[in-house]
Amino acid sequence: MQKILLFGVLVFFGACSQEPPMKDKGELLSYVDPYIGSGFHGHVFVGTNMPFGNVQLGPNNYDKGWDWCSGYHYSDSLVVGFSHTHLSGTGCMDLGDIQIMPYMGDINIKRGNWDDFEGSFASKYYHEKEYVDPSLYKVELENGVKVSLTTTPHVGIHKYEFPNNNQTPRILVNVTDGMGDRATNTFIEKVDEFTLKGFRESRGWSPRHKTFFVLKSDAPIKELNLFDKDKPVDKDSISGLIKGVMTFKDNIKEVQLHVAISSVSCENAMLNLEAETKGWDFNNYVSLNRDAWESELSRIKVESNDENFKKVFYTAMYHTAIAPTLYCDVNGEYRGHDDKVYKTQGKNYSTLSLWDTYRALNPLFTITQTDKVDDIVNSMLSMYDQQGYLPIWPLTGGETHCMPGYSSIEVISDAYLKGFRGFDAKKALDYMVSSANNDRYPGIKYLKEKGYIPADKEAEATSKAMEYAVADWGIAHVAKAMGNDSIAQAFDKRSDLFDNYFDKSMNVVRPKLEDGTWRTPYDPIKARHGVGDFCEGNGYHYSFFAPQHPEKLISLYGGDDKFIEKLDSLFLIEGNLGEEASPDISGLIGQYVHGNEPSHHVLYLYPFAGEQWKTAEKVSQVMSEFYTSNPDGIIGNEDCGQMSAWYILSALGIYQVNPMSGIFVFGTPKVDKASIPVKEGKTFVITANNNGGDNIYIQSVVLNGKEYPYTYIKYDDIMNGGELIFNMGNTPNNEFGKEPADRPYTPSI
């Protein structure tokens, strides 16, 4: 048996005579349902991929609007092809590179559209004839073709079975069409009777995107018909806006394709293909993929008598391992944001939804993905080298400039403050300070001059300033840890600027104008998407947005009792957000919004004021109502793993409110038991005694055999291994965490 190293996954190539049956999928993989979140506004990817792989291979529907950002929505029944790159859970659309579509009959390059697809190469499909798990996607199209797909990190593995009829099997190689972007130049060349190569250059959400590919067929290609702008050309290679139709010798009825991609070149795509594929045993690739996912999911092993919970939990684990995506070839090369080719010593990553993920996903990674944290930080530092500032929302070699803040700073700060040292710390601090003072970021020049961003000078000014303040806390504490007191003091002051937006007469955050007066009139419930004072939220949502220092927020409200009264009211206030409100504002409980990120820490603020049991109630409600095992089972955009990471941490009973403090606040565990391998062979175990049903309240806590009065646990205590025991009950223990000494806290400089 031959062994090949596949980007850290030890892969065995052996003989498999048939697809592994369902029961052999693996104990944990069997709980994963990729359909969860494919309905409503979840926007998740549906298809097959390796954990954090470069390739996400799956079906594309026609673009029908915002809910098709991933290329697929559960409500749909039309497919136009199977592409090798997809986004998962985002609120914007892009990618869909190198689209393959099998069909029968005459040569056909007519794409059609969702309300007029007759005579096109598109086909209907039905969920009854569709199957998906992370390692395998299968569907029988109405056109008669049976599709089976799996992946390696850089290669899409296709198997197409054509019906026995008098029509000719064809496969369309479509490098022109994508999802929400525009191809600017494409190329296809027939290299030999088994091989095609080419590329796709496009502009979309990512301003520049290049995908090179090599396609290998197990069946000889009789003919390749090429089209430029849908007009036939009599050549074996052509650039322009290209589509190609493959016809095979002997009218063969089963065809397998291996399609490798690269951001660098066709030569690198071939290196990826040669490193990750050997032979044409499709089922073996499925088995290798399943092994990789079983290993990935075992980073947390949970015990529960609730099988539905385990389905939701392990699907969430799956969703946290789609992005960031591997963005380098097997030789370490990748295309940077300046369109130059670089080489990494580790692994380079892209698809970093940082405004979303700094809150829960990246803190989760510091526990479960410790092998990736340094590479993620180094990837962001290299982006600074390429573009002159830290990334905001980087996607496949380009900066989207999407969402407010410089959220890479939270991720870098959290890593450093937790002891990760696989990157140049001095460079990281220099780059964070430089970025935080860079006028390229909206409103920074006003922030430096005035200590706030005027609402009459910048759209979403208030939320932008408040986002900057969170990151500035991280800069201050990294600088202090590195002995740079002047930087520490300057950014510690900037981290408190949310004071400037707190109007005590209204007891809410309020936009401030350039002349120093409040915006008048002002309705804290109204929201205006993209042009208002707040990003994807309103004044009530942002009135609790100071995760970097909840204690100071509590002081602004007048102390514990008044703060709790105000926080209680958040979940009761009703009102019309207005016609211009963002569709991202979903999953409301009063004015609390779980379907969008700025509210994600809010449920965990009660322990800072001494009433931990109220967090238990609210977290239990959200986990039960807003996370289900149905296609509409995620209440808002999944956002590259953030919604799922919130659920995972909350199900474990912990959440890091300050995204850089290393202080994980207790909520209410949904697991009966969870085992997490941490470091040096150690395991951290969470046990919830008397758990389930109405027993959502923590009665007492034991850490490593000793009574533990605190309503939080430190990161170091998790990573040192041991056992955290929650003793649960059906009534609140009002004394648990009531004393100030037992509450979560914010480290000071």
XYZ file of C-alpha atoms in Angstrom:
749
model
C 0.000 0.000 0.000
C 1.443 3.367 -1.038
C 1.432 6.373 1.312
C 1.320 10.022 0.248
C 1.370 13.106 2.496
C -1.566 15.341 1.605
C -0.984 18.720 3.297
C -0.725 17.231 6.737
C -3.238 14.436 6.134
C -1.676 11.000 5.809
C -3.450 9.455 2.873
C -3.544 5.795 1.924
C -4.304 4.750 -1.613
C -5.809 1.302 -1.725
C -8.521 -0.621 -3.473
C -12.184 0.113 -2.853
C -14.767 -1.705 -4.895
C -17.751 0.446 -3.998
C -18.786 3.622 -2.248
C -18.424 3.274 1.546
C -21.884 2.653 2.980
C -23.470 5.234 5.265
C -22.626 3.308 8.416
C -18.945 3.469 7.492
C -18.880 7.239 7.211
C -17.412 7.597 10.670
C -18.932 8.043 14.086
C -18.772 11.843 14.103
C -19.145 12.528 10.379
C -22.458 10.706 10.434
C -23.886 13.594 12.486
C -22.956 16.274 9.938
C -25.768 17.593 7.740
C -24.550 20.244 5.251
C -28.167 21.145 4.459
C -28.399 22.888 7.848
C -28.181 26.583 7.024
C -28.811 26.114 3.301
C -32.292 27.588 3.695
C -33.482 30.964 5.040
C -30.494 33.389 5.280
C -27.807 30.865 6.295
C -25.984 31.056 2.949
C -23.854 27.972 3.701
C -21.875 26.054 1.120
C -23.374 22.730 0.043
C -20.956 20.321 -1.583
C -17.718 18.540 -0.727
C -14.397 19.832 0.554
C -11.450 18.885 2.704
C -11.081 20.671 6.061
C -9.921 24.229 5.258
C -9.259 23.104 1.679
C -8.584 25.308 -1.303
C -11.355 23.559 -3.251
C -15.043 23.681 -2.335
C -16.693 21.598 -5.063
C -20.450 21.725 -5.362
C -23.524 22.716 -7.352
C -24.398 26.183 -8.596
C -27.964 27.355 -8.990
C -28.846 30.370 -11.043
C -28.288 33.607 -9.142
C -31.668 34.624 -7.743
C -30.413 37.210 -5.268
C -28.955 37.607 -1.793
C -29.913 34.188 -0.444
C -27.860 32.528 -3.218
C -24.523 33.975 -2.027
C -23.037 30.494 -1.658
C -24.323 29.531 -5.102
C -26.931 27.154 -3.654
C -30.196 27.517 -1.766
C -32.312 24.651 -0.478
C -35.456 26.111 -2.044
C -33.988 25.748 -5.551
C -34.184 22.909 -8.068
C -32.062 24.086 -11.024
C -28.350 23.493 -11.478
C -26.110 25.173 -14.070
C -22.872 23.424 -13.137
C -20.465 22.263 -10.453
C -17.727 24.744 -9.597
C -14.548 24.424 -7.556
C -14.713 27.510 -5.339
C -17.561 28.692 -3.115
C -18.130 30.972 -0.156
C -19.933 29.728 2.944
C -22.298 31.865 4.957
C -21.235 35.243 3.586
C -23.501 38.171 2.813
C -21.779 38.858 -0.508
C -21.362 36.670 -3.593
C -18.185 35.777 -5.492
C -16.101 32.856 -6.858
C -17.753 29.889 -8.606
C -14.563 29.246 -10.569
C -14.090 26.504 -13.190
C -17.641 25.294 -13.638
C -18.236 21.794 -14.998
C -21.624 20.681 -16.356
C -22.453 17.234 -17.824
C -25.340 16.783 -20.226
C -26.511 14.698 -23.195
C -27.266 15.521 -26.810
C -26.077 18.200 -29.185
C -23.355 20.677 -28.295
C -25.020 23.327 -26.160
C -23.540 26.424 -24.492
C -26.807 28.247 -23.839
C -26.896 29.128 -20.137
C -30.438 30.435 -19.895
C -31.710 31.879 -16.636
C -33.883 30.757 -13.757
C -37.180 31.789 -15.370
C -36.225 30.753 -18.910
C -33.949 27.703 -18.902
C -35.619 25.628 -21.628
C -33.126 24.600 -24.274
C -30.144 25.436 -22.045
C -27.524 23.102 -20.574
C -29.069 23.614 -17.114
C -30.965 20.767 -15.503
C -33.563 20.270 -12.826
C -32.761 18.160 -9.780
C -34.663 17.026 -6.705
C -33.525 16.605 -3.120
C -34.936 13.066 -3.144
C -32.162 12.181 -5.606
C -29.471 14.259 -3.941
C -27.024 13.230 -1.204
C -24.402 15.302 0.574
C -21.911 14.948 3.380
C -18.596 16.839 3.590
C -16.768 14.056 1.776
C -19.267 13.289 -0.993
C -21.877 15.072 -3.087
C -24.174 13.040 -5.326
C -27.183 13.911 -7.435
C -29.099 12.352 -10.287
C -30.014 15.179 -12.626
C -33.280 15.251 -14.523
C -31.192 15.143 -17.720
C -30.279 11.583 -16.701
C -26.657 12.126 -15.643
C -25.578 10.754 -12.260
C -23.070 13.088 -10.603
C -20.602 12.116 -7.850
C -18.081 14.583 -6.440
C -15.337 14.521 -3.805
C -12.152 16.484 -3.165
C -8.578 16.651 -2.016
C -7.202 19.990 -0.720
C -6.495 21.334 -4.236
C -8.338 18.933 -6.558
C -11.957 18.364 -7.450
C -12.701 14.694 -8.181
C -15.660 14.202 -10.545
C -17.495 11.077 -11.673
C -20.269 11.329 -14.272
C -22.424 8.375 -15.290
C -24.412 8.963 -18.463
C -27.657 7.125 -19.294
C -27.757 4.447 -21.968
C -29.612 6.168 -24.781
C -28.897 7.399 -28.256
C -27.685 10.818 -27.139
C -24.022 11.797 -27.000
C -22.423 12.456 -23.576
C -20.942 15.952 -23.275
C -19.155 17.879 -20.532
C -19.094 21.669 -20.562
C -15.989 23.346 -19.132
C -17.209 26.839 -18.373
C -14.478 29.262 -17.304
C -16.496 32.364 -18.155
C -19.408 32.186 -15.755
C -18.987 32.518 -12.013
C -21.122 33.731 -9.130
C -21.584 37.452 -8.705
C -18.347 38.401 -10.446
C -17.320 39.218 -14.023
C -14.715 37.288 -15.977
C -12.208 39.651 -17.618
C -10.076 37.067 -19.390
C -10.187 33.285 -19.638
C -8.265 30.599 -21.469
C -8.598 26.914 -22.358
C -6.095 24.715 -24.162
C -6.266 21.051 -25.072
C -2.837 19.708 -24.114
C -3.377 16.093 -25.170
C -6.297 13.715 -25.506
C -6.604 13.407 -21.708
C -5.657 16.899 -20.545
C -6.940 20.468 -20.619
C -5.438 23.505 -18.945
C -6.519 27.109 -18.604
C -7.325 29.994 -16.307
C -10.029 32.386 -15.220
C -9.385 36.016 -14.310
C -12.288 37.915 -12.793
C -13.357 40.959 -10.827
C -16.098 40.926 -8.248
C -16.309 41.331 -4.512
C -12.608 40.518 -4.552
C -11.141 43.154 -6.877
C -8.776 40.727 -8.599
C -9.020 36.981 -8.710
C -7.025 34.467 -10.769
C -7.677 30.738 -10.915
C -5.482 28.463 -13.031
C -6.496 24.862 -13.604
C -5.457 21.540 -15.069
C -8.123 18.985 -15.981
C -7.295 15.313 -16.410
C -9.821 12.864 -17.829
C -9.736 9.089 -17.490
C -11.445 8.840 -20.897
C -9.851 10.057 -24.127
C -11.258 13.339 -25.375
C -12.350 12.925 -28.960
C -13.118 16.564 -29.533
C -12.986 19.888 -27.729
C -15.269 22.527 -29.164
C -14.269 26.003 -28.024
C -16.383 29.146 -27.928
C -15.380 32.761 -27.366
C -18.266 34.972 -26.230
C -20.501 32.036 -27.189
C -19.223 32.057 -30.785
C -17.436 28.927 -32.090
C -13.688 29.094 -32.800
C -11.688 26.520 -34.733
C -8.680 26.189 -32.431
C -7.282 23.899 -29.715
C -6.510 26.885 -27.490
C -8.025 30.325 -27.167
C -8.236 33.219 -24.717
C -11.131 35.599 -24.305
C -14.431 34.675 -22.639
C -14.239 30.969 -23.210
C -16.360 27.879 -22.847
C -15.366 24.423 -24.024
C -17.411 21.293 -24.670
C -15.705 17.905 -24.390
C -16.910 14.921 -26.404
C -15.346 11.521 -25.709
C -14.206 8.644 -27.857
C -16.373 5.535 -28.192
C -19.425 7.363 -26.789
C -18.277 6.276 -23.303
C -20.918 6.223 -20.545
C -18.770 6.960 -17.466
C -16.153 9.682 -17.188
C -13.960 10.747 -14.285
C -12.197 14.084 -14.101
C -9.509 15.397 -11.782
C -9.479 19.209 -11.780
C -6.662 20.900 -9.848
C -6.573 24.641 -9.216
C -3.880 27.191 -8.333
C -3.694 30.960 -7.924
C -0.209 30.958 -9.474
C -0.047 29.003 -12.758
C -1.126 25.946 -14.695
C 2.235 24.424 -13.843
C 1.475 24.735 -10.153
C -1.989 23.312 -10.713
C -0.291 20.285 -12.250
C 2.011 20.012 -9.221
C -1.063 20.016 -6.977
C -2.728 17.349 -9.090
C 0.316 15.096 -9.156
C 0.835 15.440 -5.377
C -2.762 14.699 -4.419
C -4.066 12.174 -6.928
C -2.917 8.735 -7.968
C -5.197 6.487 -9.955
C -8.920 6.650 -10.664
C -10.471 4.862 -7.701
C -13.183 7.401 -6.898
C -14.404 5.647 -3.771
C -10.919 5.644 -2.351
C -10.787 9.435 -2.564
C -14.124 9.556 -0.754
C -12.707 7.346 1.982
C -9.609 9.534 2.340
C -11.786 12.619 2.572
C -13.957 10.991 5.220
C -10.918 10.076 7.280
C -9.773 13.699 7.174
C -13.155 14.926 8.377
C -13.405 12.334 11.121
C -10.037 13.514 12.412
C -11.102 17.141 12.192
C -14.392 16.617 14.009
C -12.643 14.712 16.805
C -11.017 17.946 17.989
C -14.026 18.050 20.323
C -15.762 14.835 21.341
C -19.116 15.384 23.009
C -21.376 13.035 24.895
C -25.128 13.550 25.002
C -28.282 11.466 24.915
C -29.763 14.044 22.555
C -28.957 12.802 19.046
C -30.416 15.921 17.458
C -28.078 18.092 19.527
C -25.090 16.122 18.278
C -26.295 16.666 14.719
C -26.434 20.425 15.230
C -23.128 20.469 17.142
C -21.074 18.477 14.645
C -22.562 20.320 11.695
C -21.416 23.481 13.452
C -17.959 21.923 13.820
C -17.998 21.219 10.078
C -18.988 24.792 9.295
C -16.071 26.130 11.354
C -13.636 24.112 9.207
C -14.601 25.428 5.756
C -12.880 28.809 6.113
C -10.316 30.223 6.225
C -9.337 28.453 3.038
C -5.913 27.153 2.137
C -4.411 29.645 -0.309
C -1.088 28.205 -1.374
C 0.032 25.345 -3.567
C 1.856 22.195 -2.515
C 5.161 24.010 -3.130
C 4.093 26.887 -0.851
C 3.535 29.425 -3.629
C 0.526 31.753 -3.828
C -0.508 34.973 -5.546
C -0.512 37.979 -3.227
C -2.712 41.056 -3.041
C -0.218 42.901 -5.276
C -0.507 40.196 -7.979
C 3.031 38.974 -7.266
C 3.904 35.370 -6.452
C 5.112 34.596 -2.933
C 6.222 31.465 -1.126
C 5.239 30.621 2.428
C 7.231 28.456 4.819
C 4.054 27.218 6.480
C 0.570 27.497 5.035
C -1.059 30.597 3.670
C -4.768 31.244 4.223
C -7.407 33.492 2.709
C -11.205 33.909 2.999
C -10.908 35.622 6.374
C -14.278 37.048 7.426
C -12.573 38.942 10.224
C -15.334 41.344 11.357
C -17.414 38.269 12.056
C -14.885 35.703 13.195
C -12.766 37.693 15.659
C -15.622 37.334 18.151
C -15.905 33.544 18.487
C -14.314 31.560 15.652
C -10.758 32.797 16.129
C -10.904 32.450 19.940
C -12.217 28.911 19.385
C -9.246 28.245 17.090
C -6.847 29.156 19.916
C -8.231 26.089 21.708
C -9.011 23.620 18.917
C -6.802 24.748 15.991
C -3.570 25.647 17.729
C -1.662 24.204 14.775
C -3.157 26.859 12.464
C -3.117 30.049 14.546
C 0.457 31.090 13.704
C -0.095 30.446 9.992
C -3.271 32.550 10.017
C -1.418 35.417 11.706
C 1.505 35.123 9.300
C -0.931 35.147 6.383
C -2.319 38.483 7.584
C 1.134 39.938 8.190
C 2.128 38.985 4.651
C -0.959 40.808 3.354
C 0.343 43.954 5.045
C 3.630 43.493 3.180
C 1.687 43.253 -0.072
C -0.786 46.126 0.376
C 0.574 48.376 3.127
C -2.096 47.755 5.796
C -3.566 44.816 7.656
C -6.450 42.987 5.969
C -10.098 43.772 6.557
C -11.869 40.980 4.637
C -9.305 39.298 2.350
C -10.524 36.966 -0.371
C -8.337 34.907 -2.732
C -5.621 37.437 -3.408
C -7.672 40.610 -3.018
C -8.975 42.929 -0.304
C -12.743 43.407 -0.316
C -12.671 46.298 2.228
C -15.884 44.835 3.593
C -17.195 45.710 7.070
C -15.961 48.368 9.534
C -12.937 48.097 11.759
C -9.462 46.610 11.400
C -10.498 43.271 12.802
C -7.296 41.420 11.987
C -5.859 43.267 15.004
C -8.134 41.423 17.425
C -7.041 38.086 15.969
C -3.329 38.934 16.114
C -3.619 40.385 19.631
C -5.529 37.377 20.934
C -2.891 35.038 19.532
C 0.012 36.971 21.067
C -1.621 37.452 24.460
C -2.316 33.707 24.617
C 1.318 32.855 24.025
C 1.503 32.047 20.324
C 4.995 32.932 19.125
C 5.263 31.442 15.639
C 5.287 34.908 14.072
C 7.411 38.057 14.343
C 5.830 39.801 17.337
C 7.653 43.107 16.837
C 6.557 43.230 13.233
C 3.014 42.378 14.297
C 2.906 45.279 16.782
C 4.422 47.686 14.257
C 1.861 46.628 11.645
C -1.036 46.946 14.098
C -0.006 50.463 15.149
C 0.608 51.529 11.559
C -2.772 50.202 10.422
C -4.621 51.796 13.350
C -3.164 55.174 12.359
C -3.662 54.700 8.611
C -6.137 57.168 7.133
C -7.051 54.531 4.547
C -9.383 53.097 7.180
C -12.609 55.146 7.112
C -12.802 57.879 9.734
C -9.369 57.356 11.274
C -8.267 60.923 10.573
C -11.262 62.220 12.559
C -10.647 59.695 15.314
C -7.091 60.941 15.744
C -8.173 64.583 15.702
C -11.390 64.497 17.731
C -11.501 61.212 19.620
C -14.645 60.229 17.710
C -15.874 59.972 14.120
C -18.536 62.559 13.198
C -21.766 61.036 11.948
C -22.173 63.855 9.407
C -18.784 63.065 7.862
C -18.797 59.281 7.585
C -21.479 56.649 7.004
C -21.786 54.133 9.855
C -19.438 56.411 11.788
C -20.539 55.380 15.267
C -20.127 51.648 14.771
C -16.832 52.143 12.932
C -15.378 54.061 15.866
C -16.660 51.505 18.355
C -15.123 48.660 16.315
C -11.770 50.460 16.219
C -11.911 50.801 20.000
C -12.158 47.044 20.486
C -9.023 46.455 18.423
C -7.212 49.333 20.129
C -7.571 47.474 23.443
C -5.611 44.637 21.871
C -2.855 46.945 20.624
C -2.545 48.479 24.092
C -2.177 45.138 25.834
C 0.245 43.669 23.293
C 2.362 46.820 23.567
C 2.316 46.588 27.367
C 3.338 42.932 27.266
C 6.220 43.857 24.959
C 7.369 46.703 27.218
C 6.258 49.636 25.068
C 4.419 51.775 27.604
C 3.897 54.835 25.382
C 1.997 52.844 22.755
C 0.137 51.001 25.495
C -1.083 54.209 27.129
C -2.085 55.847 23.841
C -4.168 52.931 22.632
C -5.601 52.191 26.060
C -7.070 55.691 25.920
C -8.420 55.100 22.409
C -10.029 51.846 23.533
C -12.352 53.835 25.821
C -13.725 56.146 23.142
C -17.180 54.538 23.377
C -17.615 56.999 26.293
C -17.883 59.744 23.685
C -21.007 58.169 22.231
C -22.943 57.521 25.428
C -25.784 59.984 25.897
C -26.782 59.770 29.558
C -29.971 61.735 28.922
C -31.253 58.877 26.733
C -29.169 56.131 28.324
C -28.088 54.844 24.893
C -25.254 55.181 22.425
C -25.945 58.153 20.150
C -24.218 59.436 16.999
C -22.252 62.666 17.443
C -21.841 65.342 14.774
C -18.707 67.264 13.800
C -19.686 70.281 15.931
C -19.897 68.037 18.989
C -23.683 67.961 19.250
C -25.833 64.829 19.230
C -27.693 63.769 16.109
C -31.205 65.176 16.375
C -33.800 63.817 15.907
C -32.620 60.343 16.852
C -34.529 57.076 17.062
C -32.276 54.288 18.420
C -34.547 51.619 16.871
C -34.321 52.814 13.270
C -31.634 51.247 11.088
C -30.396 52.218 7.611
C -28.286 49.684 5.777
C -24.967 51.010 4.499
C -25.783 54.713 4.872
C -26.950 55.056 8.478
C -25.022 55.561 11.698
C -24.522 51.879 12.487
C -23.302 48.876 10.530
C -26.046 46.279 10.218
C -27.657 47.398 13.445
C -29.266 50.215 15.375
C -28.587 52.321 18.428
C -29.907 49.726 20.848
C -27.710 46.971 19.439
C -24.600 49.125 19.775
C -25.523 50.487 23.214
C -24.000 47.305 24.640
C -21.049 47.163 22.283
C -17.998 47.486 24.507
C -16.779 43.882 24.753
C -13.262 45.155 25.437
C -14.351 46.528 28.821
C -17.818 45.561 30.125
C -17.039 46.984 33.574
C -16.704 50.511 32.164
C -19.928 50.027 30.213
C -21.691 49.020 33.434
C -20.329 52.152 35.102
C -21.712 54.335 32.308
C -25.168 52.922 32.957
C -24.886 53.737 36.659
C -23.781 50.467 38.220
C -24.899 46.850 38.430
C -28.618 47.301 39.133
C -29.232 49.968 36.507
C -27.159 48.082 33.961
C -29.093 44.854 34.520
C -32.366 46.754 34.260
C -31.254 48.238 30.946
C -29.951 44.917 29.664
C -33.211 43.205 30.617
C -35.099 45.817 28.605
C -33.083 45.032 25.475
C -34.887 41.695 25.192
C -38.307 43.303 25.620
C -38.228 46.441 23.472
C -40.311 46.150 20.321
C -40.236 48.520 17.377
C -40.052 48.880 13.627
C -36.480 49.022 12.368
C -37.686 50.664 9.172
C -37.710 49.769 5.496
C -34.007 50.555 5.078
C -32.856 48.091 7.743
C -30.286 45.476 6.769
C -31.626 41.982 6.023
C -28.787 40.760 8.246
C -30.772 41.921 11.278
C -32.486 38.607 11.968
C -33.075 36.386 14.970
C -34.527 39.069 17.214
C -35.500 38.798 20.867
C -36.758 42.314 21.475
C -33.828 44.357 20.192
C -31.261 41.605 20.753
C -30.164 40.292 17.343
C -28.566 36.885 17.138
C -28.491 36.656 13.345
C -25.736 39.260 13.185
C -22.437 39.569 14.994
C -22.465 42.849 16.998
C -24.852 41.292 19.539
C -23.068 37.969 19.973
C -21.344 38.840 23.251
C -24.327 40.629 24.808
C -25.938 37.556 26.393
C -22.737 37.034 28.366
C -22.669 40.486 29.992
C -24.876 39.579 32.976
C -22.075 37.811 34.918
C -20.037 41.037 34.891
C -22.881 42.567 36.935
C -23.310 39.561 39.222
C -26.303 37.761 37.692
C -24.847 34.806 35.809
C -28.150 32.910 35.856
C -29.717 35.379 33.443
C -27.020 34.559 30.899
C -27.939 30.888 31.326
C -31.581 31.643 30.500
C -30.870 33.736 27.443
C -28.168 31.466 26.029
C -30.401 28.413 26.490
C -33.208 30.170 24.627
C -30.973 31.142 21.704
C -29.426 27.682 21.366
C -32.866 26.071 21.364
C -34.730 28.502 19.104
C -32.129 29.753 16.648
C -30.113 26.575 15.982
C -31.996 23.561 14.627
C -31.306 20.562 12.404
C -33.461 21.883 9.543
C -32.295 23.647 6.360
C -33.403 26.927 7.961
C -31.583 25.963 11.143
C -29.196 28.954 11.262
C -30.968 32.229 11.973
C -28.708 34.473 9.872
C -25.637 34.465 7.625
C -23.324 31.740 8.923
C -20.373 34.051 8.147
C -17.527 31.623 7.559
C -18.002 29.801 10.841
C -18.839 32.590 13.298
C -22.467 31.601 13.940
C -21.376 28.016 14.412
C -18.440 28.905 16.653
C -20.801 30.844 18.923
C -22.912 27.711 19.231
C -19.950 25.415 19.877
C -18.529 27.576 22.659
C -21.967 28.166 24.150
C -22.773 24.447 24.078
C -19.556 23.900 26.031
C -20.771 26.487 28.554
C -18.135 29.169 27.856
C -17.680 32.326 25.764
C -14.844 34.861 25.500
C -16.612 38.252 25.757
C -13.491 40.356 25.334
C -12.120 38.685 22.197
C -8.517 39.047 23.389
C -8.620 38.706 27.182
C -8.432 34.935 27.566
C -11.357 35.125 30.021
C -14.122 32.689 29.045
C -17.431 33.534 30.746
C -19.807 30.781 31.858
C -23.243 30.434 30.289
C -25.050 27.094 30.327
C -23.571 23.870 28.934
C -25.615 21.849 26.476
C -23.146 18.960 26.426
C -23.253 16.243 29.054
C -19.534 15.825 28.560
C -16.936 17.163 26.149
C -13.307 16.127 25.706
C -10.907 18.520 23.979
C -7.309 17.492 23.220
C -5.261 20.595 24.000
C -1.459 20.345 24.091
C 1.352 18.004 25.086
C -1.015 15.061 25.194
C -3.319 16.791 27.659
C -7.105 16.826 27.487
C -9.547 19.359 28.843
C -12.834 17.774 29.888
C -16.100 19.584 30.546
C -18.731 17.626 32.462
C -22.283 18.799 33.174
C -23.906 16.790 35.956
C -27.714 16.602 36.144
C -27.887 18.316 32.762
C -30.777 18.522 30.324
C -34.396 19.603 30.254
C -35.059 22.548 32.563
C -31.730 22.105 34.346
C -30.107 25.083 32.636
C -28.794 26.845 35.756
C -25.286 26.356 37.151
C -25.533 25.493 40.847
C -21.827 25.088 41.491
C -18.550 24.471 39.683
C -15.575 22.229 40.367
C -12.224 22.675 38.599
C -9.699 19.860 38.890
C -11.343 18.517 42.035
C -11.645 21.829 43.880
C -14.682 24.020 44.456
C -14.539 26.897 41.981
C -16.548 30.043 42.857
C -15.820 32.015 39.686
C -18.172 32.546 36.737
C -15.374 32.297 34.196
C -12.337 30.232 33.339
C -8.984 31.413 32.053
C -7.529 30.273 28.747
C -4.407 28.899 30.431
C -6.522 26.710 32.709
C -8.216 25.224 29.653
C -4.950 24.589 27.841
C -3.309 23.016 30.888
C -5.873 20.234 30.734
C -7.974 18.873 33.546
C -11.705 18.758 34.234
C -14.312 21.468 34.646
C -17.515 20.193 36.259
C -20.803 22.080 36.119
C -23.436 20.928 38.594
C -26.778 21.885 37.085
C -30.277 22.514 38.432
C -33.692 23.823 37.380
C -33.715 26.963 39.537
C -31.240 29.838 39.589
C -28.500 29.936 42.179
C -28.621 33.679 42.743
C -25.461 33.577 44.850
C -23.281 32.012 42.132
C -20.986 34.767 40.923
C -22.769 37.504 42.829
C -19.685 38.694 44.681
C -17.474 41.084 42.647
C -14.417 38.926 43.349
C -16.082 35.969 41.610
C -17.112 37.784 38.438
C -15.373 37.858 35.061
C -12.930 40.723 34.719
C -11.001 42.684 32.122
C -7.199 42.667 32.504
C -5.752 46.157 32.893
C -2.427 47.516 31.681
